[in-house]
Amino acid sequence: MAVRSHGASDALEAIVCINSINYRVMRPTNNQEEADPDCDLDYVPNVAREADLDVVMSNRFGFGGQNAALVIKRFAD
């Protein structure tokens, strides 16, 4: 059974991921007011940040438990 898509949003998210690699920027986590002190993750709260990205991942969660992950890697400089 094929994973059902959410229309063009998958393609747009892939473009955003590719642009993140090309422009070397991490997109922000919107509406994050404060980080959990027990969760040691590198959040990007509310404002984009420069980063040297070589690999990005996009997770898609569909209706009925259908899930997919797209991993994009820098090809060449």
Short mmCIF file of N, CA and C in Angstrom, two decimals:
data_model
loop_
_atom_site.label_atom_id
_atom_site.label_comp_id
_atom_site.label_asym_id
_atom_site.label_seq_id
_atom_site.Cartn_x
_atom_site.Cartn_y
_atom_site.Cartn_z
N MET A 1 0.85 -1.18 0.00
CA MET A 1 0.00 0.00 0.00
C MET A 1 0.89 1.24 0.00
N ALA A 2 0.60 2.17 -0.84
CA ALA A 2 1.38 3.40 -0.95
C ALA A 2 1.02 4.36 0.19
N VAL A 3 2.01 5.15 0.60
CA VAL A 3 1.78 6.17 1.62
C VAL A 3 1.03 7.32 0.98
N ARG A 4 -0.09 7.69 1.55
CA ARG A 4 -0.89 8.80 1.02
C ARG A 4 -0.25 10.13 1.37
N SER A 5 -0.30 11.02 0.46
CA SER A 5 0.34 12.32 0.61
C SER A 5 -0.66 13.36 1.10
N HIS A 6 -0.15 14.46 1.59
CA HIS A 6 -0.98 15.60 1.96
C HIS A 6 -0.93 16.63 0.84
N GLY A 7 -1.06 16.18 -0.36
CA GLY A 7 -1.07 17.09 -1.51
C GLY A 7 0.31 17.64 -1.78
N ALA A 8 0.36 18.91 -2.12
CA ALA A 8 1.62 19.55 -2.49
C ALA A 8 2.49 19.89 -1.29
N SER A 9 2.00 19.72 -0.08
CA SER A 9 2.80 20.08 1.09
C SER A 9 4.07 19.25 1.18
N ASP A 10 4.04 18.00 0.72
CA ASP A 10 5.25 17.18 0.74
C ASP A 10 6.32 17.75 -0.18
N ALA A 11 5.91 18.17 -1.37
CA ALA A 11 6.86 18.75 -2.32
C ALA A 11 7.42 20.07 -1.79
N LEU A 12 6.56 20.88 -1.18
CA LEU A 12 7.02 22.16 -0.62
C LEU A 12 8.00 21.94 0.52
N GLU A 13 7.73 20.96 1.36
CA GLU A 13 8.65 20.68 2.46
C GLU A 13 9.99 20.17 1.95
N ALA A 14 9.98 19.39 0.87
CA ALA A 14 11.23 18.93 0.27
C ALA A 14 12.03 20.12 -0.27
N ILE A 15 11.35 21.09 -0.87
CA ILE A 15 12.03 22.29 -1.37
C ILE A 15 12.63 23.08 -0.21
N VAL A 16 11.90 23.21 0.88
CA VAL A 16 12.43 23.91 2.06
C VAL A 16 13.65 23.19 2.60
N CYS A 17 13.63 21.87 2.63
CA CYS A 17 14.79 21.10 3.10
C CYS A 17 16.00 21.31 2.21
N ILE A 18 15.79 21.28 0.90
CA ILE A 18 16.89 21.51 -0.04
C ILE A 18 17.45 22.92 0.11
N ASN A 19 16.57 23.90 0.26
CA ASN A 19 17.03 25.28 0.47
C ASN A 19 17.76 25.44 1.79
N SER A 20 17.39 24.69 2.80
CA SER A 20 18.10 24.76 4.08
C SER A 20 19.55 24.32 3.91
N ILE A 21 19.75 23.28 3.11
CA ILE A 21 21.12 22.83 2.83
C ILE A 21 21.85 23.87 1.99
N ASN A 22 21.22 24.35 0.92
CA ASN A 22 21.88 25.29 0.01
C ASN A 22 22.22 26.61 0.67
N TYR A 23 21.30 27.15 1.48
CA TYR A 23 21.52 28.46 2.11
C TYR A 23 22.12 28.35 3.51
N ARG A 24 22.37 27.12 3.96
CA ARG A 24 23.01 26.86 5.26
C ARG A 24 22.28 27.55 6.41
N VAL A 25 20.99 27.23 6.52
CA VAL A 25 20.18 27.82 7.58
C VAL A 25 19.24 26.76 8.15
N MET A 26 19.09 26.77 9.48
CA MET A 26 18.12 25.91 10.15
C MET A 26 16.86 26.73 10.40
N ARG A 27 15.73 26.21 9.99
CA ARG A 27 14.46 26.89 10.17
C ARG A 27 14.05 26.82 11.64
N PRO A 28 13.32 27.82 12.12
CA PRO A 28 13.00 27.87 13.55
C PRO A 28 11.89 26.92 13.98
N THR A 29 11.92 26.61 15.27
CA THR A 29 10.81 25.92 15.93
C THR A 29 9.85 27.02 16.37
N ASN A 30 8.73 27.14 15.70
CA ASN A 30 7.80 28.23 15.98
C ASN A 30 7.10 28.06 17.32
N ASN A 31 6.81 29.17 17.95
CA ASN A 31 6.04 29.23 19.20
C ASN A 31 6.68 28.51 20.37
N GLN A 32 7.98 28.37 20.37
CA GLN A 32 8.65 27.76 21.52
C GLN A 32 8.97 28.86 22.53
N GLU A 33 8.33 28.79 23.66
CA GLU A 33 8.51 29.81 24.68
C GLU A 33 9.72 29.52 25.57
N GLU A 34 9.85 28.29 26.01
CA GLU A 34 10.99 27.92 26.86
C GLU A 34 11.31 26.45 26.66
N ALA A 35 12.59 26.13 26.77
CA ALA A 35 13.04 24.76 26.58
C ALA A 35 12.90 23.97 27.88
N ASP A 36 12.64 22.69 27.77
CA ASP A 36 12.57 21.81 28.93
C ASP A 36 13.99 21.53 29.40
N PRO A 37 14.34 21.84 30.64
CA PRO A 37 15.71 21.63 31.12
C PRO A 37 16.11 20.15 31.14
N ASP A 38 15.14 19.24 31.18
CA ASP A 38 15.45 17.81 31.18
C ASP A 38 15.63 17.24 29.77
N CYS A 39 15.37 18.05 28.75
CA CYS A 39 15.47 17.59 27.36
C CYS A 39 16.64 18.32 26.69
N ASP A 40 17.75 17.62 26.52
CA ASP A 40 18.98 18.21 26.01
C ASP A 40 19.04 18.14 24.48
N LEU A 41 18.19 18.95 23.82
CA LEU A 41 18.19 19.02 22.36
C LEU A 41 18.61 20.40 21.90
N ASP A 42 19.11 20.48 20.69
CA ASP A 42 19.52 21.76 20.12
C ASP A 42 18.34 22.38 19.39
N TYR A 43 17.50 23.11 20.13
CA TYR A 43 16.34 23.76 19.56
C TYR A 43 16.76 25.04 18.82
N VAL A 44 15.95 25.46 17.89
CA VAL A 44 16.14 26.72 17.18
C VAL A 44 14.88 27.54 17.43
N PRO A 45 14.79 28.21 18.59
CA PRO A 45 13.53 28.86 18.95
C PRO A 45 13.25 30.15 18.18
N ASN A 46 12.12 30.17 17.46
CA ASN A 46 11.50 31.36 16.88
C ASN A 46 12.26 32.13 15.80
N VAL A 47 13.58 31.98 15.69
CA VAL A 47 14.36 32.70 14.69
C VAL A 47 15.32 31.72 14.03
N ALA A 48 15.42 31.79 12.70
CA ALA A 48 16.33 30.91 11.96
C ALA A 48 17.78 31.14 12.40
N ARG A 49 18.61 30.12 12.21
CA ARG A 49 20.00 30.19 12.62
C ARG A 49 20.88 29.60 11.53
N GLU A 50 22.04 30.20 11.29
CA GLU A 50 22.99 29.67 10.33
C GLU A 50 23.58 28.37 10.84
N ALA A 51 23.78 27.43 9.93
CA ALA A 51 24.36 26.14 10.30
C ALA A 51 24.92 25.48 9.04
N ASP A 52 25.98 24.75 9.19
CA ASP A 52 26.57 24.02 8.08
C ASP A 52 25.89 22.66 7.99
N LEU A 53 24.82 22.58 7.22
CA LEU A 53 24.02 21.37 7.11
C LEU A 53 24.47 20.53 5.93
N ASP A 54 24.64 19.24 6.15
CA ASP A 54 24.95 18.31 5.08
C ASP A 54 23.80 17.34 4.85
N VAL A 55 22.98 17.10 5.87
CA VAL A 55 21.87 16.16 5.79
C VAL A 55 20.67 16.76 6.52
N VAL A 56 19.49 16.64 5.91
CA VAL A 56 18.24 17.06 6.56
C VAL A 56 17.23 15.92 6.43
N MET A 57 16.28 15.90 7.36
CA MET A 57 15.25 14.86 7.33
C MET A 57 13.89 15.50 7.52
N SER A 58 12.93 15.02 6.75
CA SER A 58 11.54 15.47 6.84
C SER A 58 10.67 14.26 7.15
N ASN A 59 9.91 14.34 8.24
CA ASN A 59 8.99 13.26 8.60
C ASN A 59 7.58 13.64 8.18
N ARG A 60 6.86 12.68 7.64
CA ARG A 60 5.47 12.89 7.25
C ARG A 60 4.61 11.86 7.96
N PHE A 61 3.56 12.32 8.59
CA PHE A 61 2.65 11.44 9.32
C PHE A 61 1.28 11.55 8.68
N GLY A 62 0.83 10.47 8.07
CA GLY A 62 -0.44 10.48 7.35
C GLY A 62 -1.56 9.90 8.18
N PHE A 63 -2.75 9.98 7.64
CA PHE A 63 -3.92 9.44 8.30
C PHE A 63 -3.86 7.92 8.33
N GLY A 64 -4.35 7.31 9.38
CA GLY A 64 -4.37 5.86 9.48
C GLY A 64 -3.03 5.25 9.83
N GLY A 65 -2.11 6.04 10.35
CA GLY A 65 -0.82 5.51 10.77
C GLY A 65 0.19 5.34 9.66
N GLN A 66 -0.04 5.95 8.52
CA GLN A 66 0.91 5.85 7.41
C GLN A 66 1.97 6.93 7.59
N ASN A 67 3.22 6.50 7.66
CA ASN A 67 4.32 7.41 7.93
C ASN A 67 5.40 7.27 6.88
N ALA A 68 6.15 8.34 6.66
CA ALA A 68 7.26 8.32 5.71
C ALA A 68 8.33 9.29 6.19
N ALA A 69 9.57 9.01 5.84
CA ALA A 69 10.68 9.91 6.14
C ALA A 69 11.46 10.14 4.85
N LEU A 70 11.82 11.40 4.60
CA LEU A 70 12.63 11.76 3.45
C LEU A 70 13.93 12.32 3.98
N VAL A 71 15.04 11.69 3.59
CA VAL A 71 16.37 12.14 4.01
C VAL A 71 17.08 12.70 2.79
N ILE A 72 17.56 13.93 2.89
CA ILE A 72 18.23 14.59 1.76
C ILE A 72 19.64 14.94 2.21
N LYS A 73 20.61 14.59 1.35
CA LYS A 73 22.02 14.82 1.66
C LYS A 73 22.63 15.74 0.60
N ARG A 74 23.55 16.60 1.04
CA ARG A 74 24.28 17.47 0.11
C ARG A 74 25.03 16.60 -0.89
N PHE A 75 24.89 16.90 -2.17
CA PHE A 75 25.54 16.09 -3.20
C PHE A 75 26.98 16.54 -3.43
N ALA A 76 27.18 17.83 -3.66
CA ALA A 76 28.52 18.35 -3.91
C ALA A 76 28.51 19.86 -3.65
N ASP A 77 29.68 20.40 -3.39
CA ASP A 77 29.81 21.85 -3.19
C ASP A 77 30.24 22.52 -4.45
#
